[in-house]
GROMACS .gro file of C-alpha atoms in nm:
model
  404
    1UNK     CA    1   9.616   6.888  11.773
    2UNK     CA    2   9.706   6.980  12.155
    3UNK     CA    3   9.606   7.205  12.353
    4UNK     CA    4   9.714   7.416  12.684
    5UNK     CA    5   9.490   7.420  12.936
    6UNK     CA    6   9.240   7.655  12.921
    7UNK     CA    7   9.210   7.769  12.535
    8UNK     CA    8   8.923   7.954  12.384
    9UNK     CA    9   8.828   7.789  12.077
   10UNK     CA   10   8.533   7.886  11.828
   11UNK     CA   11   8.445   7.788  11.511
   12UNK     CA   12   8.396   8.018  11.240
   13UNK     CA   13   8.284   7.984  10.880
   14UNK     CA   14   8.363   8.110  10.535
   15UNK     CA   15   8.296   8.427  10.565
   16UNK     CA   16   8.450   8.426  10.970
   17UNK     CA   17   8.829   8.307  10.732
   18UNK     CA   18   8.771   8.660  10.488
   19UNK     CA   19   8.658   8.851  10.875
   20UNK     CA   20   9.021   8.701  10.922
   21UNK     CA   21   9.179   8.832  10.631
   22UNK     CA   22   9.004   9.188  10.720
   23UNK     CA   23   9.034   9.142  11.046
   24UNK     CA   24   9.430   9.199  11.054
   25UNK     CA   25   9.488   9.446  10.746
   26UNK     CA   26   9.308   9.668  10.964
   27UNK     CA   27   9.563   9.612  11.185
   28UNK     CA   28   9.822   9.712  10.939
   29UNK     CA   29   9.969   9.414  10.904
   30UNK     CA   30  10.041   9.290  10.517
   31UNK     CA   31   9.850   8.906  10.535
   32UNK     CA   32  10.041   8.654  10.343
   33UNK     CA   33   9.925   8.301  10.260
   34UNK     CA   34   9.911   8.071   9.961
   35UNK     CA   35   9.714   8.127   9.611
   36UNK     CA   36   9.729   7.941   9.271
   37UNK     CA   37   9.972   8.093   9.035
   38UNK     CA   38  10.194   7.937   8.765
   39UNK     CA   39  10.096   7.616   8.817
   40UNK     CA   40  10.203   7.621   9.201
   41UNK     CA   41  10.014   7.676   9.518
   42UNK     CA   42  10.251   7.998   9.633
   43UNK     CA   43  10.316   8.311   9.865
   44UNK     CA   44  10.241   8.591   9.743
   45UNK     CA   45  10.043   8.888   9.973
   46UNK     CA   46   9.641   8.906   9.980
   47UNK     CA   47   9.408   9.105   9.914
   48UNK     CA   48   9.137   8.865  10.082
   49UNK     CA   49   9.080   8.503  10.172
   50UNK     CA   50   8.896   8.513   9.844
   51UNK     CA   51   9.236   8.470   9.723
   52UNK     CA   52   9.361   8.129   9.896
   53UNK     CA   53   9.341   7.825   9.673
   54UNK     CA   54   8.965   7.734   9.783
   55UNK     CA   55   8.948   7.374   9.602
   56UNK     CA   56   9.320   7.299   9.453
   57UNK     CA   57   9.589   7.011   9.557
   58UNK     CA   58   9.842   6.919   9.546
   59UNK     CA   59  10.075   6.539   9.366
   60UNK     CA   60  10.388   6.543   9.428
   61UNK     CA   61  10.647   6.324   9.459
   62UNK     CA   62  11.071   6.312   9.367
   63UNK     CA   63  11.157   6.543   9.139
   64UNK     CA   64  10.757   6.622   9.031
   65UNK     CA   65  10.495   6.832   9.129
   66UNK     CA   66  10.086   6.906   8.957
   67UNK     CA   67   9.790   7.105   9.055
   68UNK     CA   68   9.462   6.895   9.151
   69UNK     CA   69   9.146   7.014   9.141
   70UNK     CA   70   8.945   6.869   9.440
   71UNK     CA   71   8.597   6.807   9.514
   72UNK     CA   72   8.545   6.969   9.836
   73UNK     CA   73   8.610   7.315   9.797
   74UNK     CA   74   8.933   7.344  10.115
   75UNK     CA   75   9.190   7.613  10.121
   76UNK     CA   76   9.429   7.407  10.308
   77UNK     CA   77   9.419   7.067  10.199
   78UNK     CA   78   9.772   7.087  10.065
   79UNK     CA   79  10.163   6.979  10.058
   80UNK     CA   80  10.449   7.222  10.095
   81UNK     CA   81  10.461   7.395   9.764
   82UNK     CA   82  10.774   7.589   9.665
   83UNK     CA   83  10.795   7.864   9.837
   84UNK     CA   84  10.862   7.875  10.198
   85UNK     CA   85  10.753   8.161  10.513
   86UNK     CA   86  11.150   8.183  10.437
   87UNK     CA   87  11.094   8.473  10.195
   88UNK     CA   88  10.941   8.691  10.388
   89UNK     CA   89  11.181   8.665  10.725
   90UNK     CA   90  11.521   8.599  10.511
   91UNK     CA   91  11.430   8.766  10.210
   92UNK     CA   92  11.632   8.583   9.908
   93UNK     CA   93  11.806   8.955   9.810
   94UNK     CA   94  11.862   9.264  10.034
   95UNK     CA   95  12.074   9.581   9.948
   96UNK     CA   96  12.283   9.604  10.225
   97UNK     CA   97  12.496   9.963  10.242
   98UNK     CA   98  12.551  10.241   9.951
   99UNK     CA   99  12.810  10.518   9.931
  100UNK     CA  100  12.886  10.769   9.750
  101UNK     CA  101  13.123  11.036   9.576
  102UNK     CA  102  13.077  11.349   9.557
  103UNK     CA  103  13.159  11.617   9.341
  104UNK     CA  104  13.412  11.708   9.629
  105UNK     CA  105  13.616  11.389   9.620
  106UNK     CA  106  13.453  11.306   9.948
  107UNK     CA  107  13.291  10.934   9.944
  108UNK     CA  108  12.956  10.847  10.233
  109UNK     CA  109  12.854  10.574  10.328
  110UNK     CA  110  12.468  10.459  10.451
  111UNK     CA  111  12.310  10.104  10.588
  112UNK     CA  112  12.031  10.045  10.398
  113UNK     CA  113  11.737  10.070  10.719
  114UNK     CA  114  11.573   9.741  10.717
  115UNK     CA  115  11.173   9.818  10.601
  116UNK     CA  116  10.967   9.861  10.823
  117UNK     CA  117  10.674   9.564  10.785
  118UNK     CA  118  10.377   9.349  11.042
  119UNK     CA  119  10.363   9.027  10.822
  120UNK     CA  120  10.034   8.823  10.865
  121UNK     CA  121  10.134   8.478  10.809
  122UNK     CA  122   9.800   8.296  10.703
  123UNK     CA  123   9.784   7.924  10.683
  124UNK     CA  124  10.150   7.832  10.827
  125UNK     CA  125  10.192   7.481  10.806
  126UNK     CA  126  10.319   7.259  11.159
  127UNK     CA  127  10.581   7.143  10.990
  128UNK     CA  128  10.677   7.566  10.873
  129UNK     CA  129  10.631   7.655  11.233
  130UNK     CA  130  10.875   7.434  11.392
  131UNK     CA  131  11.117   7.595  11.011
  132UNK     CA  132  11.074   7.982  11.127
  133UNK     CA  133  11.159   7.885  11.546
  134UNK     CA  134  11.439   7.679  11.356
  135UNK     CA  135  11.607   8.030  11.236
  136UNK     CA  136  11.435   8.232  11.516
  137UNK     CA  137  11.776   8.070  11.645
  138UNK     CA  138  12.013   8.120  11.364
  139UNK     CA  139  11.901   8.414  11.311
  140UNK     CA  140  11.747   8.573  11.643
  141UNK     CA  141  11.926   8.471  11.866
  142UNK     CA  142  12.289   8.380  12.022
  143UNK     CA  143  12.594   8.655  11.960
  144UNK     CA  144  12.564   8.720  11.683
  145UNK     CA  145  12.210   8.818  11.550
  146UNK     CA  146  12.043   9.023  11.263
  147UNK     CA  147  11.884   9.298  11.327
  148UNK     CA  148  11.641   9.281  11.038
  149UNK     CA  149  11.559   8.944  11.101
  150UNK     CA  150  11.482   9.009  11.442
  151UNK     CA  151  11.225   9.352  11.357
  152UNK     CA  152  11.102   9.130  11.026
  153UNK     CA  153  10.976   8.839  11.330
  154UNK     CA  154  10.947   9.049  11.607
  155UNK     CA  155  10.587   9.193  11.440
  156UNK     CA  156  10.496   8.831  11.278
  157UNK     CA  157  10.134   8.750  11.366
  158UNK     CA  158  10.100   8.331  11.220
  159UNK     CA  159   9.818   8.159  11.146
  160UNK     CA  160   9.881   7.813  11.203
  161UNK     CA  161   9.726   7.627  10.956
  162UNK     CA  162   9.682   7.224  11.097
  163UNK     CA  163   9.770   6.983  10.820
  164UNK     CA  164   9.537   6.692  10.718
  165UNK     CA  165   9.630   6.606  10.336
  166UNK     CA  166   9.955   6.491  10.361
  167UNK     CA  167  10.174   6.471  10.072
  168UNK     CA  168  10.407   6.100   9.946
  169UNK     CA  169  10.684   6.341  10.013
  170UNK     CA  170  10.579   6.444  10.398
  171UNK     CA  171  10.785   6.281  10.651
  172UNK     CA  172  10.683   6.547  10.958
  173UNK     CA  173  10.634   6.305  11.226
  174UNK     CA  174  10.941   6.081  11.141
  175UNK     CA  175  11.050   6.466  11.267
  176UNK     CA  176  10.835   6.537  11.554
  177UNK     CA  177  10.700   6.883  11.362
  178UNK     CA  178  10.407   6.826  11.280
  179UNK     CA  179  10.038   6.761  11.164
  180UNK     CA  180   9.925   6.909  11.460
  181UNK     CA  181  10.060   7.277  11.628
  182UNK     CA  182  10.200   7.195  11.952
  183UNK     CA  183  10.031   7.290  12.269
  184UNK     CA  184  10.374   7.473  12.341
  185UNK     CA  185  10.475   7.594  12.025
  186UNK     CA  186  10.474   7.998  11.898
  187UNK     CA  187  10.181   8.081  11.710
  188UNK     CA  188   9.888   8.261  11.764
  189UNK     CA  189   9.576   8.088  11.621
  190UNK     CA  190   9.608   7.759  11.480
  191UNK     CA  191   9.292   7.674  11.303
  192UNK     CA  192   9.276   7.304  11.170
  193UNK     CA  193   8.961   7.304  10.807
  194UNK     CA  194   8.631   7.091  10.852
  195UNK     CA  195   8.515   6.955  10.552
  196UNK     CA  196   8.239   6.763  10.581
  197UNK     CA  197   7.823   6.696  10.620
  198UNK     CA  198   7.796   6.952  10.903
  199UNK     CA  199   7.967   7.266  10.628
  200UNK     CA  200   8.275   7.397  10.580
  201UNK     CA  201   8.420   7.543  10.867
  202UNK     CA  202   8.759   7.548  11.071
  203UNK     CA  203   8.819   7.580  11.429
  204UNK     CA  204   9.087   7.810  11.602
  205UNK     CA  205   9.252   7.822  11.891
  206UNK     CA  206   9.440   8.106  12.019
  207UNK     CA  207   9.834   8.011  12.069
  208UNK     CA  208   9.882   8.398  12.270
  209UNK     CA  209   9.634   8.684  12.377
  210UNK     CA  210   9.738   8.936  12.073
  211UNK     CA  211   9.535   8.544  11.881
  212UNK     CA  212   9.288   8.560  12.101
  213UNK     CA  213   9.163   8.927  12.034
  214UNK     CA  214   9.181   8.920  11.707
  215UNK     CA  215   8.933   8.619  11.759
  216UNK     CA  216   8.745   8.761  11.977
  217UNK     CA  217   8.688   9.017  11.717
  218UNK     CA  218   8.506   8.810  11.451
  219UNK     CA  219   8.203   8.639  11.322
  220UNK     CA  220   8.240   8.249  11.541
  221UNK     CA  221   8.057   8.039  11.708
  222UNK     CA  222   8.151   7.799  12.013
  223UNK     CA  223   8.357   7.500  11.957
  224UNK     CA  224   8.091   7.203  11.902
  225UNK     CA  225   8.204   6.838  12.044
  226UNK     CA  226   8.132   6.683  11.722
  227UNK     CA  227   8.322   6.951  11.413
  228UNK     CA  228   8.669   6.928  11.722
  229UNK     CA  229   8.678   6.495  11.685
  230UNK     CA  230   8.683   6.614  11.337
  231UNK     CA  231   8.956   6.760  11.408
  232UNK     CA  232   9.157   6.583  11.602
  233UNK     CA  233   9.034   6.294  11.366
  234UNK     CA  234   9.149   6.452  11.045
  235UNK     CA  235   9.482   6.502  11.192
  236UNK     CA  236   9.568   6.191  11.349
  237UNK     CA  237   9.457   6.049  10.995
  238UNK     CA  238   9.763   6.270  10.936
  239UNK     CA  239   9.998   6.103  11.082
  240UNK     CA  240   9.907   5.736  10.977
  241UNK     CA  241   9.938   5.926  10.581
  242UNK     CA  242  10.241   6.017  10.547
  243UNK     CA  243  10.455   5.919  10.235
  244UNK     CA  244  10.820   5.906  10.334
  245UNK     CA  245  10.960   5.880  10.656
  246UNK     CA  246  11.336   5.863  10.828
  247UNK     CA  247  11.509   5.556  10.879
  248UNK     CA  248  11.432   5.516  11.310
  249UNK     CA  249  11.830   5.586  11.454
  250UNK     CA  250  11.997   5.855  11.645
  251UNK     CA  251  12.095   6.125  11.336
  252UNK     CA  252  12.359   6.282  11.462
  253UNK     CA  253  12.515   6.047  11.501
  254UNK     CA  254  12.459   5.838  11.176
  255UNK     CA  255  12.589   6.177  11.011
  256UNK     CA  256  12.941   6.122  11.278
  257UNK     CA  257  12.981   5.787  11.187
  258UNK     CA  258  12.965   5.813  10.802
  259UNK     CA  259  13.189   6.063  10.690
  260UNK     CA  260  13.317   5.748  10.449
  261UNK     CA  261  13.093   5.625  10.404
  262UNK     CA  262  13.051   5.455   9.980
  263UNK     CA  263  12.731   5.551   9.971
  264UNK     CA  264  12.814   5.876   9.943
  265UNK     CA  265  12.966   5.783   9.556
  266UNK     CA  266  12.677   5.713   9.439
  267UNK     CA  267  12.422   6.007   9.500
  268UNK     CA  268  12.719   6.197   9.374
  269UNK     CA  269  12.698   6.058   9.099
  270UNK     CA  270  12.361   6.148   9.058
  271UNK     CA  271  12.414   6.445   9.203
  272UNK     CA  272  12.389   6.750   8.987
  273UNK     CA  273  12.540   7.010   9.295
  274UNK     CA  274  12.239   7.314   9.096
  275UNK     CA  275  12.136   7.361   9.513
  276UNK     CA  276  11.754   7.322   9.434
  277UNK     CA  277  11.759   7.174   9.745
  278UNK     CA  278  11.895   7.511  10.011
  279UNK     CA  279  11.694   7.748   9.828
  280UNK     CA  280  11.393   7.578   9.901
  281UNK     CA  281  11.435   7.459  10.223
  282UNK     CA  282  11.237   7.644  10.458
  283UNK     CA  283  11.546   7.631  10.720
  284UNK     CA  284  11.886   7.668  10.517
  285UNK     CA  285  12.016   7.987  10.604
  286UNK     CA  286  12.348   7.987  10.455
  287UNK     CA  287  12.406   8.370  10.255
  288UNK     CA  288  12.675   8.587  10.048
  289UNK     CA  289  12.689   8.982   9.970
  290UNK     CA  290  12.754   9.113   9.619
  291UNK     CA  291  12.898   9.459   9.514
  292UNK     CA  292  12.827   9.676   9.273
  293UNK     CA  293  12.873   9.984   9.040
  294UNK     CA  294  12.744  10.208   8.862
  295UNK     CA  295  12.952  10.268   8.506
  296UNK     CA  296  13.015  10.636   8.687
  297UNK     CA  297  13.269  10.412   8.944
  298UNK     CA  298  13.038  10.704   9.174
  299UNK     CA  299  12.791  10.461   9.293
  300UNK     CA  300  12.836  10.145   9.463
  301UNK     CA  301  12.602   9.893   9.634
  302UNK     CA  302  12.654   9.627   9.924
  303UNK     CA  303  12.387   9.307   9.782
  304UNK     CA  304  12.334   9.012  10.102
  305UNK     CA  305  12.217   8.728   9.880
  306UNK     CA  306  12.075   8.417   9.937
  307UNK     CA  307  12.410   8.132   9.924
  308UNK     CA  308  12.369   7.792   9.893
  309UNK     CA  309  12.643   7.522  10.007
  310UNK     CA  310  12.678   7.301   9.627
  311UNK     CA  311  12.805   7.629   9.502
  312UNK     CA  312  13.168   7.580   9.429
  313UNK     CA  313  13.277   7.900   9.539
  314UNK     CA  314  13.043   7.880   9.882
  315UNK     CA  315  13.389   7.763  10.041
  316UNK     CA  316  13.648   7.907   9.827
  317UNK     CA  317  13.980   8.000  10.017
  318UNK     CA  318  14.301   8.112   9.807
  319UNK     CA  319  14.367   7.790   9.815
  320UNK     CA  320  14.092   7.729   9.556
  321UNK     CA  321  13.766   7.576   9.703
  322UNK     CA  322  13.758   7.352  10.056
  323UNK     CA  323  13.500   7.161   9.928
  324UNK     CA  324  13.529   7.096   9.509
  325UNK     CA  325  13.381   6.709   9.504
  326UNK     CA  326  13.010   6.694   9.437
  327UNK     CA  327  13.073   6.439   9.721
  328UNK     CA  328  13.210   6.624   9.970
  329UNK     CA  329  12.943   6.943   9.884
  330UNK     CA  330  12.644   6.694   9.906
  331UNK     CA  331  12.808   6.534  10.287
  332UNK     CA  332  12.901   6.856  10.332
  333UNK     CA  333  12.497   6.981  10.295
  334UNK     CA  334  12.270   6.595  10.481
  335UNK     CA  335  12.509   6.560  10.719
  336UNK     CA  336  12.488   6.979  10.880
  337UNK     CA  337  12.110   6.969  10.815
  338UNK     CA  338  12.093   6.635  11.028
  339UNK     CA  339  12.386   6.601  11.245
  340UNK     CA  340  12.600   6.959  11.237
  341UNK     CA  341  12.301   7.182  11.361
  342UNK     CA  342  12.253   7.021  11.650
  343UNK     CA  343  12.602   7.091  11.761
  344UNK     CA  344  12.503   7.457  11.647
  345UNK     CA  345  12.155   7.547  11.737
  346UNK     CA  346  12.085   7.266  11.904
  347UNK     CA  347  11.828   7.096  11.714
  348UNK     CA  348  11.795   6.959  11.394
  349UNK     CA  349  11.811   7.163  11.022
  350UNK     CA  350  11.511   6.900  10.865
  351UNK     CA  351  11.170   6.948  10.986
  352UNK     CA  352  10.996   6.789  10.762
  353UNK     CA  353  10.837   6.935  10.465
  354UNK     CA  354  10.996   6.720  10.170
  355UNK     CA  355  11.012   6.986   9.971
  356UNK     CA  356  11.431   6.925   9.884
  357UNK     CA  357  11.315   6.586   9.797
  358UNK     CA  358  10.985   6.742   9.533
  359UNK     CA  359  11.223   7.011   9.347
  360UNK     CA  360  11.571   6.812   9.327
  361UNK     CA  361  11.499   6.803   8.919
  362UNK     CA  362  11.676   6.410   8.921
  363UNK     CA  363  11.459   6.290   9.266
  364UNK     CA  364  11.738   6.265   9.511
  365UNK     CA  365  11.570   6.183   9.843
  366UNK     CA  366  11.676   6.257  10.173
  367UNK     CA  367  11.501   5.997  10.314
  368UNK     CA  368  11.587   5.758  10.104
  369UNK     CA  369  11.935   5.818  10.150
  370UNK     CA  370  11.938   5.881  10.558
  371UNK     CA  371  11.849   5.446  10.508
  372UNK     CA  372  12.076   5.412  10.321
  373UNK     CA  373  12.374   5.527  10.493
  374UNK     CA  374  12.236   5.379  10.814
  375UNK     CA  375  12.189   4.993  10.675
  376UNK     CA  376  12.599   5.097  10.557
  377UNK     CA  377  12.671   5.199  10.902
  378UNK     CA  378  12.500   4.846  11.028
  379UNK     CA  379  12.696   4.655  10.798
  380UNK     CA  380  12.979   4.830  10.945
  381UNK     CA  381  12.993   4.842  11.329
  382UNK     CA  382  12.759   4.522  11.397
  383UNK     CA  383  12.958   4.241  11.544
  384UNK     CA  384  12.985   3.965  11.221
  385UNK     CA  385  12.740   3.605  11.409
  386UNK     CA  386  13.034   3.334  11.501
  387UNK     CA  387  12.936   2.966  11.386
  388UNK     CA  388  12.725   2.793  11.562
  389UNK     CA  389  12.977   2.542  11.776
  390UNK     CA  390  12.852   2.158  11.848
  391UNK     CA  391  12.738   2.242  12.303
  392UNK     CA  392  12.810   1.889  12.508
  393UNK     CA  393  12.526   1.754  12.704
  394UNK     CA  394  12.490   1.969  12.979
  395UNK     CA  395  12.444   2.301  12.716
  396UNK     CA  396  12.734   2.498  12.671
  397UNK     CA  397  12.925   2.473  12.307
  398UNK     CA  398  13.273   2.539  12.600
  399UNK     CA  399  13.165   2.178  12.700
  400UNK     CA  400  13.145   2.405  13.145
  401UNK     CA  401  12.935   2.421  13.302
  402UNK     CA  402  12.597   2.670  13.341
  403UNK     CA  403  12.702   2.927  13.582
  404UNK     CA  404  12.986   3.186  13.739
   0.00000   0.00000   0.00000
């Protein structure tokens, strides 16, 4: 938890959290946050803070996810679920245009105008905050921008919930993306949930003028040192309880140096190429288009939808798919995520949320694969140790005296 100089801090109780939802809705925002549905913590539109997952946590491991009740009644003490905010900023399926044949034979094409919506995201975890920043560069920056994304992102109000309860597959510390929200990150409000003998409350700080304005409209009290210290300890403690770690190596160089590693065959023997990892990843952005028409032949539509590099047709060219094997498709995903993403966008494409591990049907672990590649690369690149030669009386194995 890092504050910028002059950052205003306050404390909200549960009623204050409810007031935050009401205030955001009154300002015209569609409030989206975590809630419990279908055996998971999912994202949905909230009409009240009562729909937050108070008293629910999660247990997960590679290929496994379960809800579990919590005795402390915390609302944000859960790690990443099956959805990310990508589903709202970069929707899974969007219509791009429609075409109609008129009675006189003329064809009229109408571009689909982006829906005007102003989201307020409540409970954005720091790893997902970084994922939004990554997609800002991919889809909202550079020479080619997605205007629909830019429109949705420009109106979004971000309320970060700092992580105090990492899961078994979390590794945000390895990626420098959590568990606290850094002071230079782009958010409007950041809150840290505290539940102790002093009660259930939220330390809140503003990260933007818009955030300060909303905070000023809420029932709050000045931040006290006991709450601030409890919040700092909770976030610092979370940093020591990460369930996974990435190997401490240059991942960009590792991916470039292991393109022919034997490990790719090992992981390919387990990978189903189902694409689950790309669907739940908060930064994967690839799309494809599909054209559909009605039975009359007078109406057609073009839709954009999420696509996966694990799809055999993803790299299809007239001569066939470029990456026909599961080995090549898994390698494409991992080397892009951890390696060539740096070349394209100046950062890693992985934020350490662990979703790809949890929602892989066979439990493939990105940190385990990176560590295995690192071991293989080290074994191939380190020079072999030469057998020791007997030293002469002057201590040099070659008989020369010390010195030049």
